[in-house]
Amino acid sequence: MTNIPDGKMPETPTMSDVARRAGVSAMTVSRALKEGSHVSKETRERIMQAVNELGYVLDQSAGSLSSRRTGFIAAIIPSINNSNFSDTARGITDALEETGLQLLLGYTNYSVEREEELIEAMLRRRPEGIILTGGSHTPKGRRMLEQAGIPVIETWDRPSQPIDKVVGFSNGEAMELLVETLAAKGYRRFGYIGGTTARDTRGSQRRAGFVCALERLNLPADRLISFGVPPISMEQGAQAVVNMLERWPDTQVVLCVSDLSAFGALMECQRRGMKVPEDIAIAGFGDYEIAACCHPRMTTINVDCYGIGRQAALKLTQAIQGVGKPEALTVTDFRVIEREST
Amino acid sequence: MTNIPDGKMPETPTMSDVARRAGVSAMTVSRALKEGSHVSKETRERIMQAVNELGYVLDQSAGSLSSRRTGFIAAIIPSINNSNFSDTARGITDALEETGLQLLLGYTNYSVEREEELIEAMLRRRPEGIILTGGSHTPKGRRMLEQAGIPVIETWDRPSQPIDKVVGFSNGEAMELLVETLAAKGYRRFGYIGGTTARDTRGSQRRAGFVCALERLNLPADRLISFGVPPISMEQGAQAVVNMLERWPDTQVVLCVSDLSAFGALMECQRRGMKVPEDIAIAGFGDYEIAACCHPRMTTINVDCYGIGRQAALKLTQAIQGVGKPEALTVTDFRVIEREST
DNA sequence: CTGTTAGCGCGTTCAC
DNA sequence: GTGAACGCGCTAACAG
């Protein structure tokens, strides 16, 4: 790696440049730039003028070295391109707004190895807290988190051995509820479409919930299609349903690991001239925008994605600021949304 | 949290803690932790052992204060929950992988005010470069960027007065191409669905391209529906097409500001028993996953979202490292994807 | 209300 | 191949 050719560039001004121009000490500039510090109106105005003239921007990395507060928290999500998780990110951002904390976001593409790298990269920048998705991490990742000395929140799941605090729900129970609801409507021959299980923990929990609920109902739970690596796409959902119909043509209802694959399946069925739900019923998971908008509208599980983010961030700021003692576990809501596709 | 039974610090260890434990100076630890530094194998092993025992993680913010390199670049996108932009983010991440630079991502929710805040928040952390979406910024935001002394890349657009470097395409030209292609197929009565114009620059450019192309073809360009604030949702697309059909029932083809609103329109038409494209044709913009998967598959404009990110990051690293002189402007491809909906 | 002193934890630079 | 001094830009703590 080469150095920056630093002859031409007007060096970015420092705080003492501002101080000199305003005829005060650097410390006073520091105070003037901070809310709630006592600086006389006149000095503050003089300082602000110097700031504007020089185009000065505070160097927060230097400041945080001194104040021991970096002013940001880290969040790691599987995919940035998934509205469930980006809703969670929005929830975090919104809850953080008033605290002055900034969000540093990373995404793993559903890889725990990538998660481990990200955890280390984040920790190097000394976040004041960290929010993770799910409870599966590499041993090294887990160890780093435990030793970091900062609050850790695992979300979107209920890990059996949490690192620290949890905001989530049981993906298995949610899927069980969906199966029960549909069984109560009279469906008997259930199929399931999901990704290969190893990588997407939440996906495999949903699948396990599917099997578990059917067994409890004394219904067969063998119509399982695993297709591709997570995130299982719309197109993969389409191909999987074809697969399903070839192997088990009399399947009555297909449950999918997410609305996205369910949507792909729905469209493919229509393309083949099948009517949903008359010929085959389809349900998804996650209550994405598409589930409410497609035709027919899709039955799914609504999960409080935004609330997960919001509550995780609130719990985190509580832990950081040491006000009150945040609960170790917050269980978030989920509910079945029955629509036209079942 | 954890108590270390050595009378030592529960505080996170520093480099000199590692050094003491390994019986070397802090400087040697610093070297051992950096690739390509000359440290004897034995000392390095001893150091690594101490690092592991203490669970030491490098403090990069302290390091960058000294080295004058923060090791990250900033990117600002309108929405994290939009696969076009998250594809760009992926392109950036991938291109950055080998450089050791990390990506700090922020999103504006299509608000320039929020963009201004974000620019300042980013600049406070001294990124080595910054990637923006579009060429519209607040005056203050623009000034901060100009004075930051770092390379700036504007993407997804071709600003008339770029701040620094550009990787993008003309949204207007792309929409013109789509209109021309559909006019060549025989369509005459065109309608357009988009958001209110002020906020989404790319959206208003697309709309301008729509009007411009029709005028050149001597076709009326007055069937314009503006609906809601960006990002215009699927549901809004559905409502807008209803609006369109009430006002201009004989519309032959509806172009939408993005595939998402086009999808909403498509589903709503089907819900009302209209056949697409026989009764009405619909086209989108962006070539989202949904366009290739819905039924009927949707005609749209494919934009090289991933490539925009990748090339922006490459240009940025070139500028940062000072190797070669990156072109000021890179124009990325777009093309019409004709599918079944037109 | 404002200034002074003394670091924060690391990398640069130079010595050996 | 290794170490010691020094300073990066800022703020905590204590004066005044």
XYZ file of C-alpha atoms (C1' of nucleotides) in Angstrom:
716
model
C 0.000 0.000 0.000
C 1.355 3.388 -0.958
C 1.296 6.631 0.912
C -0.952 9.524 0.177
C 0.887 12.148 -1.860
C 0.549 14.943 0.619
C 2.075 17.955 -0.991
C -0.851 19.703 -2.584
C -3.776 19.055 -0.342
C -4.717 21.798 2.039
C -4.353 19.907 5.278
C -7.594 19.602 7.130
C -7.589 22.122 9.942
C -7.330 20.994 13.554
C -8.907 22.309 16.654
C -5.932 24.494 17.489
C -6.173 26.111 14.074
C -9.695 27.086 14.984
C -8.576 28.154 18.445
C -5.816 30.367 17.085
C -8.164 32.031 14.636
C -10.746 32.663 17.342
C -8.169 33.807 19.854
C -8.987 31.183 22.467
C -7.539 27.914 23.686
C -8.269 24.585 22.066
C -10.133 23.499 25.141
C -12.634 26.297 24.711
C -13.209 25.276 21.135
C -13.805 21.734 22.314
C -16.368 23.000 24.766
C -18.050 25.281 22.272
C -18.537 22.354 19.931
C -20.145 20.247 22.598
C -23.780 20.636 23.582
C -24.452 21.704 27.120
C -21.048 23.187 27.903
C -20.731 26.622 29.359
C -19.135 29.024 26.967
C -20.083 32.670 26.729
C -22.237 33.629 23.806
C -19.622 35.939 22.347
C -16.787 33.437 22.425
C -19.006 30.736 21.029
C -19.972 32.972 18.142
C -16.379 33.863 17.430
C -15.473 30.198 17.505
C -18.322 29.190 15.241
C -17.254 31.801 12.769
C -13.725 30.436 12.740
C -15.136 26.930 12.338
C -17.130 28.010 9.315
C -14.311 29.971 7.754
C -11.931 27.060 8.015
C -14.531 24.407 7.228
C -13.496 22.612 10.368
C -15.017 19.245 11.197
C -14.414 17.667 14.576
C -12.131 14.648 14.592
C -14.181 12.215 16.565
C -11.631 9.415 16.517
C -9.157 11.608 18.301
C -11.833 12.758 20.683
C -12.961 9.292 21.543
C -9.433 8.206 22.288
C -9.370 10.813 24.945
C -12.912 10.582 26.230
C -12.998 6.790 26.075
C -16.312 6.950 24.271
C -16.438 6.157 20.583
C -20.065 7.131 20.207
C -21.160 4.266 18.048
C -22.606 0.816 18.292
C -22.160 -2.042 15.873
C -24.876 -4.175 14.343
C -24.352 -7.269 12.260
C -27.154 -8.587 10.060
C -27.168 -11.483 7.586
C -28.186 -9.478 4.586
C -28.637 -5.852 3.829
C -30.946 -6.763 0.973
C -33.722 -8.280 3.014
C -36.437 -6.051 4.249
C -36.924 -8.019 7.458
C -33.385 -7.230 8.550
C -33.291 -3.756 7.139
C -36.444 -3.038 9.114
C -34.543 -4.137 12.180
C -31.733 -1.805 11.186
C -34.237 1.020 10.890
C -35.556 0.209 14.332
C -32.048 0.443 15.717
C -31.300 3.712 13.959
C -34.548 5.277 15.108
C -34.063 4.242 18.721
C -30.523 5.555 18.638
C -31.482 8.918 17.256
C -31.845 10.695 20.561
C -28.837 9.103 22.186
C -26.248 10.583 19.839
C -24.960 7.107 19.162
C -24.263 6.187 15.558
C -24.840 2.814 13.940
C -22.055 0.945 12.203
C -23.667 -1.708 10.088
C -22.152 -4.868 8.684
C -23.625 -7.828 6.849
C -22.474 -11.416 6.714
C -24.223 -12.907 3.696
C -25.335 -15.667 6.064
C -21.756 -16.814 6.714
C -20.536 -17.322 10.267
C -16.942 -17.055 9.072
C -17.714 -13.670 7.625
C -19.448 -12.850 10.889
C -16.288 -13.662 12.793
C -14.245 -11.353 10.589
C -16.822 -8.639 11.018
C -16.930 -8.996 14.778
C -13.191 -8.499 14.946
C -13.257 -5.577 12.509
C -16.004 -3.946 14.550
C -14.328 -4.579 17.886
C -11.159 -2.982 16.603
C -13.070 0.245 16.381
C -14.279 -0.101 19.963
C -18.045 0.096 19.684
C -19.881 0.772 22.936
C -22.177 -2.151 22.297
C -22.989 -4.678 19.639
C -26.159 -6.183 18.199
C -26.039 -9.547 16.462
C -28.541 -11.534 14.458
C -29.119 -15.001 15.805
C -27.297 -17.043 18.399
C -24.888 -19.044 16.247
C -21.337 -17.819 16.103
C -17.893 -19.297 15.671
C -16.139 -20.189 18.939
C -13.601 -17.452 18.346
C -16.309 -14.937 17.536
C -18.115 -15.857 20.704
C -14.965 -15.531 22.778
C -14.161 -12.134 21.367
C -17.655 -10.946 22.204
C -17.465 -12.268 25.735
C -14.157 -10.591 26.356
C -14.988 -7.305 24.716
C -16.407 -5.896 27.929
C -19.344 -4.294 26.166
C -23.042 -5.182 26.166
C -23.977 -7.717 23.515
C -27.502 -8.271 22.215
C -28.466 -11.301 20.199
C -31.653 -10.853 18.185
C -34.107 -12.696 15.984
C -33.764 -15.869 17.975
C -33.797 -17.346 21.445
C -30.342 -18.864 21.909
C -30.127 -21.593 24.528
C -26.869 -20.134 25.791
C -26.993 -16.404 25.239
C -23.785 -14.418 25.354
C -25.413 -11.564 27.196
C -28.862 -10.174 26.374
C -31.506 -11.286 23.925
C -34.331 -9.677 21.952
C -36.069 -12.259 19.841
C -38.618 -14.973 19.406
C -38.680 -18.676 18.726
C -38.699 -19.231 14.993
C -39.720 -22.808 15.629
C -42.756 -21.872 17.687
C -43.827 -19.351 15.084
C -43.784 -21.985 12.379
C -45.629 -24.420 14.639
C -48.350 -21.852 15.109
C -48.695 -21.454 11.371
C -48.975 -25.208 10.862
C -51.595 -25.494 13.579
C -53.614 -22.642 12.137
C -53.644 -24.231 8.709
C -54.359 -27.704 10.057
C -57.358 -26.230 11.857
C -58.601 -24.983 8.496
C -58.596 -28.593 7.304
C -55.321 -28.915 5.455
C -53.673 -32.295 5.878
C -50.920 -32.831 3.301
C -48.261 -30.230 4.132
C -45.069 -29.525 2.208
C -42.114 -27.353 3.233
C -39.610 -25.405 1.155
C -36.420 -24.071 2.696
C -32.713 -23.656 2.104
C -30.048 -26.128 3.006
C -30.112 -26.160 6.727
C -26.561 -25.787 7.970
C -26.130 -22.136 7.197
C -29.334 -20.407 8.098
C -30.078 -21.128 11.721
C -33.428 -19.429 11.752
C -34.382 -21.317 8.616
C -33.597 -24.662 10.157
C -35.507 -23.764 13.290
C -38.540 -22.968 11.199
C -38.190 -26.279 9.461
C -37.852 -28.057 12.782
C -40.995 -26.325 13.990
C -42.804 -27.476 10.869
C -41.860 -31.109 11.480
C -42.560 -30.897 15.181
C -46.044 -29.465 14.770
C -47.054 -32.041 12.184
C -45.828 -34.910 14.302
C -47.819 -33.637 17.207
C -50.861 -33.569 14.945
C -50.123 -37.094 13.734
C -49.693 -35.851 10.198
C -46.843 -36.901 7.890
C -43.925 -34.481 7.845
C -41.850 -35.875 5.035
C -42.527 -33.482 2.188
C -39.440 -31.364 2.645
C -37.559 -29.641 -0.142
C -34.175 -28.101 0.621
C -33.043 -25.842 -2.096
C -29.884 -23.751 -2.481
C -27.918 -21.709 -0.002
C -29.547 -18.937 1.972
C -30.942 -16.550 1.241
C -33.206 -18.764 -0.806
C -34.392 -16.583 -3.638
C -37.740 -16.110 -5.318
C -36.517 -18.066 -8.310
C -35.402 -20.922 -6.077
C -38.820 -20.952 -4.492
C -40.283 -21.301 -7.979
C -38.040 -24.230 -8.830
C -38.608 -25.878 -5.486
C -42.377 -25.885 -5.846
C -42.023 -27.586 -9.219
C -39.899 -30.176 -7.522
C -42.475 -30.546 -4.788
C -45.337 -31.030 -7.231
C -43.418 -33.642 -9.186
C -42.653 -35.713 -6.129
C -45.879 -35.170 -4.211
C -48.543 -33.982 -6.668
C -51.331 -34.144 -4.113
C -49.740 -31.659 -1.725
C -52.429 -29.379 -0.359
C -50.434 -26.590 1.196
C -46.817 -25.483 0.887
C -45.103 -23.556 3.674
C -41.946 -21.662 2.825
C -39.007 -20.475 4.871
C -39.768 -16.896 3.846
C -42.241 -14.838 1.875
C -39.706 -14.448 -0.887
C -39.497 -18.119 -1.737
C -43.249 -18.396 -1.152
C -43.797 -15.657 -3.686
C -41.635 -17.445 -6.241
C -43.669 -20.592 -5.644
C -46.937 -18.690 -5.960
C -45.993 -17.125 -9.278
C -44.733 -20.422 -10.660
C -47.991 -22.142 -9.792
C -49.925 -19.449 -11.607
C -47.599 -19.744 -14.569
C -48.533 -23.410 -14.724
C -52.196 -22.580 -14.673
C -52.826 -23.705 -11.121
C -55.173 -21.682 -8.980
C -54.079 -20.611 -5.514
C -55.465 -21.536 -3.039
C -57.977 -23.777 -4.841
C -55.455 -26.139 -6.428
C -52.696 -25.555 -3.951
C -52.333 -23.270 -0.953
C -49.123 -21.393 -0.172
C -47.910 -19.609 2.944
C -44.764 -17.653 3.690
C -42.906 -16.291 6.696
C -41.942 -12.746 7.580
C -44.821 -10.617 6.269
C -42.754 -8.755 3.729
C -44.362 -5.972 1.725
C -44.801 -8.352 -1.162
C -47.031 -10.685 0.859
C -49.643 -7.995 1.331
C -49.485 -6.817 -2.256
C -49.272 -9.910 -4.424
C -52.315 -11.586 -5.955
C -53.683 -13.529 -4.229
C -52.444 -11.878 -1.047
C -50.280 -14.216 0.977
C -50.830 -15.869 4.326
C -47.717 -15.495 6.448
C -46.247 -14.947 9.879
C -45.793 -11.364 10.897
C -42.697 -10.754 12.946
C -41.995 -7.483 14.687
C -38.801 -6.761 12.753
C -38.758 -3.065 13.483
C -39.564 -3.666 17.139
C -36.729 -6.131 17.464
C -34.309 -3.451 16.333
C -35.892 -0.787 18.430
C -35.955 -2.832 21.603
C -32.459 -4.149 21.055
C -31.162 -0.609 20.728
C -33.082 0.526 23.809
C -31.752 -2.350 25.857
C -28.290 -1.597 24.615
C -28.381 2.078 25.489
C -29.752 1.213 28.912
C -26.844 -1.123 29.469
C -24.334 1.406 28.161
C -25.656 4.275 30.223
C -26.126 2.069 33.236
C -29.625 3.395 33.924
C -31.863 0.679 35.305
C -31.061 -2.934 34.681
C -32.262 -4.138 31.330
C -33.961 -7.526 31.289
C -31.784 -10.310 29.987
C -34.517 -11.528 27.672
C -37.185 -9.718 25.677
C -39.532 -11.938 23.724
C -41.051 -10.211 20.720
C -44.421 -10.879 19.152
C -45.299 -12.876 16.117
C -48.707 -13.697 14.712
C -50.320 -15.489 11.837
C -51.698 -13.233 9.109
C -54.324 -15.166 7.215
C -54.855 -13.931 3.698
C -56.127 -15.268 0.413
C -53.403 -17.761 -0.460
C -54.574 -20.403 2.027
C -18.438 -8.972 33.867
C -15.601 -11.446 34.165
C -13.050 -11.354 36.952
C -9.500 -12.148 36.048
C -7.814 -13.717 39.075
C -4.491 -11.935 38.662
C -5.290 -8.683 40.373
C -5.123 -7.381 36.850
C -7.461 -5.263 34.885
C -10.979 -6.151 33.981
C -10.499 -3.330 31.529
C -9.799 -4.336 27.970
C -6.087 -4.946 27.648
C -3.822 -2.590 25.747
C -0.831 -3.263 23.627
C 1.577 -2.723 26.489
C -0.271 -5.343 28.530
C 0.439 -7.768 25.730
C 4.018 -6.525 25.502
C 4.644 -6.994 29.212
C 3.249 -10.495 29.145
C 5.364 -11.428 26.129
C 8.441 -9.750 27.524
C 8.896 -7.351 24.634
C 8.225 -3.704 23.931
C 4.907 -2.417 22.725
C 6.502 -1.511 19.437
C 7.333 -5.130 18.751
C 3.768 -6.125 19.446
C 2.592 -3.509 17.012
C 4.919 -4.941 14.390
C 3.939 -8.504 15.090
C 0.299 -7.638 14.568
C 0.964 -6.040 11.220
C 1.406 -8.075 8.056
C 4.789 -7.846 6.401
C 6.782 -6.562 9.335
C 10.017 -8.167 10.352
C 9.715 -9.893 13.667
C 11.504 -13.108 14.513
C 9.374 -16.191 14.472
C 9.901 -16.921 18.134
C 8.956 -13.463 19.380
C 5.946 -13.406 17.123
C 4.736 -16.693 18.542
C 5.247 -15.515 22.077
C 3.342 -12.360 21.299
C 0.501 -14.196 19.622
C 0.166 -16.397 22.650
C -0.094 -13.373 24.905
C -2.645 -11.865 22.535
C -4.780 -14.971 22.754
C -4.447 -15.316 26.500
C -5.524 -11.763 27.066
C -8.088 -11.728 24.301
C -6.443 -8.611 22.989
C -7.995 -6.800 20.058
C -6.112 -4.007 18.358
C -7.468 -0.526 18.944
C -7.689 0.781 15.449
C -8.913 4.237 16.356
C -5.811 4.831 18.398
C -3.684 3.397 15.626
C -5.197 5.542 12.960
C -4.662 8.667 14.980
C -0.999 7.914 14.824
C -0.781 6.535 11.318
C -3.124 9.114 9.834
C -5.045 6.361 8.096
C -8.453 5.365 9.411
C -8.813 2.370 7.120
C -12.397 2.913 6.111
C -14.481 4.584 3.488
C -18.003 5.905 3.839
C -20.944 5.226 1.571
C -24.316 6.879 1.727
C -27.317 5.329 0.010
C -30.965 6.390 0.020
C -32.346 3.165 1.402
C -30.904 0.050 2.839
C -34.092 -1.759 1.979
C -33.867 -1.512 -1.760
C -32.059 -4.200 -3.613
C -30.764 -1.819 -6.266
C -28.804 0.113 -3.671
C -27.856 -2.840 -1.575
C -26.430 -4.424 -4.704
C -24.313 -1.321 -5.060
C -23.240 -1.718 -1.449
C -22.257 -5.311 -2.188
C -20.221 -4.150 -5.151
C -18.394 -1.710 -2.927
C -17.728 -4.281 -0.227
C -16.457 -6.826 -2.710
C -14.124 -4.386 -4.427
C -12.803 -3.258 -1.066
C -12.083 -6.761 0.140
C -8.470 -6.896 -0.981
C -7.602 -3.377 0.049
C -8.137 -3.838 3.760
C -10.507 -0.887 3.725
C -13.763 -1.265 5.562
C -17.131 0.140 4.546
C -19.145 2.406 6.818
C -22.656 2.500 5.478
C -25.335 5.075 6.071
C -28.791 5.590 4.600
C -30.793 8.733 4.154
C -34.377 7.593 3.588
C -34.316 9.830 0.519
C -33.859 12.978 2.574
C -31.122 15.458 1.691
C -31.294 16.900 5.181
C -30.583 13.489 6.589
C -27.814 13.177 4.020
C -26.244 16.355 5.306
C -26.291 15.048 8.863
C -24.798 11.793 7.717
C -22.045 13.467 5.723
C -20.994 15.373 8.801
C -21.196 12.310 11.037
C -19.100 10.346 8.563
C -16.541 13.091 8.085
C -16.085 13.325 11.825
C -14.685 9.831 11.701
C -12.267 10.785 8.950
C -13.019 8.313 6.168
C -10.357 8.047 3.474
C -12.972 8.498 0.790
C -16.716 8.777 0.394
C -19.283 7.415 -2.042
C -22.608 9.170 -2.473
C -25.804 8.321 -4.288
C -26.859 10.974 -6.756
C -25.685 14.500 -7.334
C -28.133 16.483 -5.240
C -26.920 17.644 -1.860
C -27.543 20.527 0.471
C -25.177 23.476 -0.016
C -23.597 22.792 3.346
C -23.219 19.107 2.564
C -21.573 19.951 -0.684
C -19.194 22.398 0.966
C -18.173 19.892 3.617
C -17.428 17.339 0.934
C -15.377 19.783 -1.098
C -13.339 20.798 1.907
C -12.845 17.339 3.312
C -9.724 16.763 1.258
C -10.684 13.208 0.378
C -11.843 11.676 -2.883
C -15.598 11.866 -3.392
C -17.567 9.690 -5.801
C -21.104 10.463 -6.820
C -22.986 7.492 -8.233
C -26.251 6.496 -9.870
C -26.455 9.730 -11.780
C -24.575 12.123 -14.009
C -24.502 15.398 -12.106
C -23.978 18.489 -14.235
C -21.552 19.861 -11.671
C -19.833 16.929 -10.034
C -18.034 17.457 -6.762
C -15.192 15.197 -7.766
C -15.614 11.874 -9.572
C -18.670 10.144 -10.959
C -19.788 6.569 -11.636
C -23.287 6.546 -13.043
C -25.655 6.806 -15.923
C -28.377 9.107 -17.124
C -31.671 8.039 -15.614
C -33.432 10.232 -18.139
C -31.793 8.578 -21.135
C -32.581 5.156 -19.765
C -36.256 6.000 -19.498
C -36.213 7.525 -22.976
C -34.819 4.298 -24.338
C -37.608 2.351 -22.699
C -40.263 4.659 -24.159
C -38.731 4.378 -27.621
C -38.584 0.620 -27.427
C -42.230 0.387 -26.452
C -43.315 2.968 -29.025
C -41.557 0.868 -31.660
C -43.740 -2.045 -30.574
C -46.776 0.030 -31.442
C -47.848 1.481 -28.091
C -49.182 5.023 -28.341
C -51.051 5.982 -25.168
C -48.409 6.031 -22.431
C -48.935 6.642 -18.736
C -46.329 7.240 -16.023
C -46.397 6.497 -12.294
C -43.823 8.000 -9.964
C -43.399 9.656 -6.603
C -43.642 13.342 -5.884
C -40.725 14.775 -7.701
C -38.871 17.054 -5.349
C -37.305 14.424 -3.187
C -36.153 11.656 -5.452
C -33.840 13.166 -8.016
C -33.414 9.996 -10.023
C -37.162 9.551 -10.044
C -37.762 13.001 -11.464
C -35.096 12.468 -14.087
C -36.840 9.308 -15.184
C -40.079 11.173 -15.424
C -38.422 13.948 -17.414
C -37.008 11.323 -19.770
C -40.489 9.873 -20.187
C -41.951 13.249 -21.158
C -39.009 14.144 -23.371
C -39.119 10.912 -25.369
C -42.857 11.142 -25.963
C -42.631 14.735 -27.127
C -39.926 13.788 -29.581
C -42.230 11.074 -30.880
C -45.112 13.534 -31.116
C -47.120 11.546 -28.620
C -49.036 13.050 -25.705
C -47.149 13.015 -22.425
C -49.808 14.127 -20.011
C -50.807 10.918 -18.256
C -48.647 11.408 -15.203
C -49.509 10.194 -11.726
C -47.411 11.374 -8.810
C -48.034 9.388 -5.742
C -46.588 9.603 -2.238
C -43.080 10.265 -1.055
C -40.203 8.110 -2.194
C -39.610 5.318 -2.012
C -42.937 4.755 -3.708
C -44.117 1.399 -2.459
C -45.778 -1.550 -4.097
C -49.072 -0.596 -2.517
C -48.761 2.946 -3.800
C -48.143 1.586 -7.267
C -51.367 -0.376 -6.934
C -53.338 2.689 -5.903
C -51.747 4.829 -8.584
C -52.719 2.483 -11.386
C -56.326 2.582 -10.206
C -56.093 6.341 -10.345
C -54.600 6.154 -13.792
C -57.352 3.883 -15.098
C -60.068 6.092 -13.707
C -58.717 9.216 -15.345
C -57.472 7.682 -18.582
C -59.189 4.324 -19.058
C -57.771 3.793 -22.522
C -54.127 3.901 -21.423
C -52.206 1.227 -23.288
C -48.976 1.025 -21.345
C -47.934 2.234 -17.895
C -44.310 2.956 -17.092
C -43.307 3.124 -13.445
C -40.464 4.795 -11.608
C -39.329 1.415 -10.323
C -40.133 -2.266 -10.543
C -41.643 -2.141 -7.086
C -44.428 0.255 -7.978
C -44.794 -1.523 -11.320
C -45.303 -4.774 -9.476
C -47.971 -3.235 -7.288
C -49.706 -1.969 -10.414
C -49.440 -5.352 -12.094
C -50.988 -7.195 -9.185
C -53.775 -4.655 -8.840
C -54.682 -4.996 -12.510
C -54.891 -8.756 -12.117
C -56.991 -8.337 -9.022
C -59.425 -6.328 -11.123
C -59.556 -9.034 -13.709
C -57.494 -7.224 -16.325
C -55.037 -9.205 -18.378
C -51.468 -7.975 -18.709
C -50.288 -7.166 -21.340
C -53.475 -7.727 -23.359
C -55.669 -5.203 -21.555
C -52.859 -3.032 -20.292
C -49.094 -3.282 -20.520
C -46.809 -2.434 -17.607
C -43.078 -1.769 -17.402
C -40.784 -1.036 -14.488
C -37.285 0.265 -13.886
C -34.331 -1.360 -12.133
C -34.629 -5.048 -12.961
C -35.200 -6.158 -9.401
C -35.456 -9.852 -8.652
C -39.214 -9.541 -8.569
C -39.374 -8.408 -12.215
C -37.880 -11.667 -13.446
C -40.008 -13.804 -11.177
C -43.486 -12.340 -11.209
C -46.235 -13.506 -13.537
C -46.233 -12.268 -16.209
C -42.525 -11.469 -16.072
C -41.915 -7.769 -16.230
C -40.319 -5.599 -18.884
C -37.864 -3.225 -17.276
C -34.553 -1.406 -17.510
C -31.570 -3.291 -16.201
C -29.031 -1.098 -14.474
C -25.606 -2.329 -13.451
C -26.137 -1.725 -9.729
C -23.385 -4.044 -8.576
C -20.990 -2.649 -11.182
C -21.679 0.895 -10.047
C -20.574 -0.039 -6.546
C -17.611 -2.013 -7.720
C -16.326 0.653 -10.047
C -16.929 3.412 -7.550
C -14.876 1.537 -4.964
C -12.103 0.830 -7.466
C -11.938 4.449 -8.511
C -11.887 5.461 -4.888
C -9.043 3.152 -3.905
C -7.088 4.329 -6.925
C -7.522 7.897 -5.823
C -6.643 7.068 -2.230
C -3.547 5.114 -3.084
C -2.519 7.576 -5.739
C -1.810 4.847 -8.301
C -2.697 6.020 -11.800
C -5.190 8.778 -12.307
C -8.753 7.581 -12.154
C -11.061 8.966 -14.838
C -13.347 11.691 -13.617
C -16.380 10.026 -15.179
C -17.352 6.392 -15.653
C -20.616 5.820 -17.469
C -22.259 2.519 -16.602
C -24.503 0.411 -18.785
C -28.245 0.116 -18.853
C -30.435 -1.837 -21.214
C -34.050 -2.653 -21.839
C -35.136 -6.127 -20.769
C -38.237 -7.033 -22.724
C -40.389 -9.573 -21.001
C -44.005 -10.640 -20.986
C -45.673 -7.633 -19.399
C -45.466 -5.476 -22.543
C -16.348 31.033 32.115
C -11.606 29.878 30.458
C -6.800 28.087 30.379
C -3.131 24.545 31.557
C -1.403 20.083 32.035
C -1.437 15.487 31.046
C -2.509 11.758 28.941
C -5.842 8.337 25.735
C -3.214 3.781 22.719
C -1.053 3.434 19.100
C 2.514 4.101 14.901
C 6.415 6.947 13.118
C 11.042 7.805 13.323
C 15.184 7.087 14.560
C 18.582 4.822 17.234
C 21.069 0.618 18.343
C 15.377 -7.472 14.711
C 14.214 -4.564 18.579
C 13.530 -0.496 21.623
C 12.789 4.614 23.207
C 11.122 8.919 22.504
C 7.609 11.549 20.583
C 3.318 13.104 18.829
C -1.307 12.194 16.263
C -5.994 15.595 17.816
C -8.612 15.704 21.221
C -10.735 15.912 26.166
C -10.625 14.950 31.588
C -9.284 17.048 35.445
C -8.040 20.550 37.778
C -6.837 25.163 38.407
C -7.882 30.226 38.320
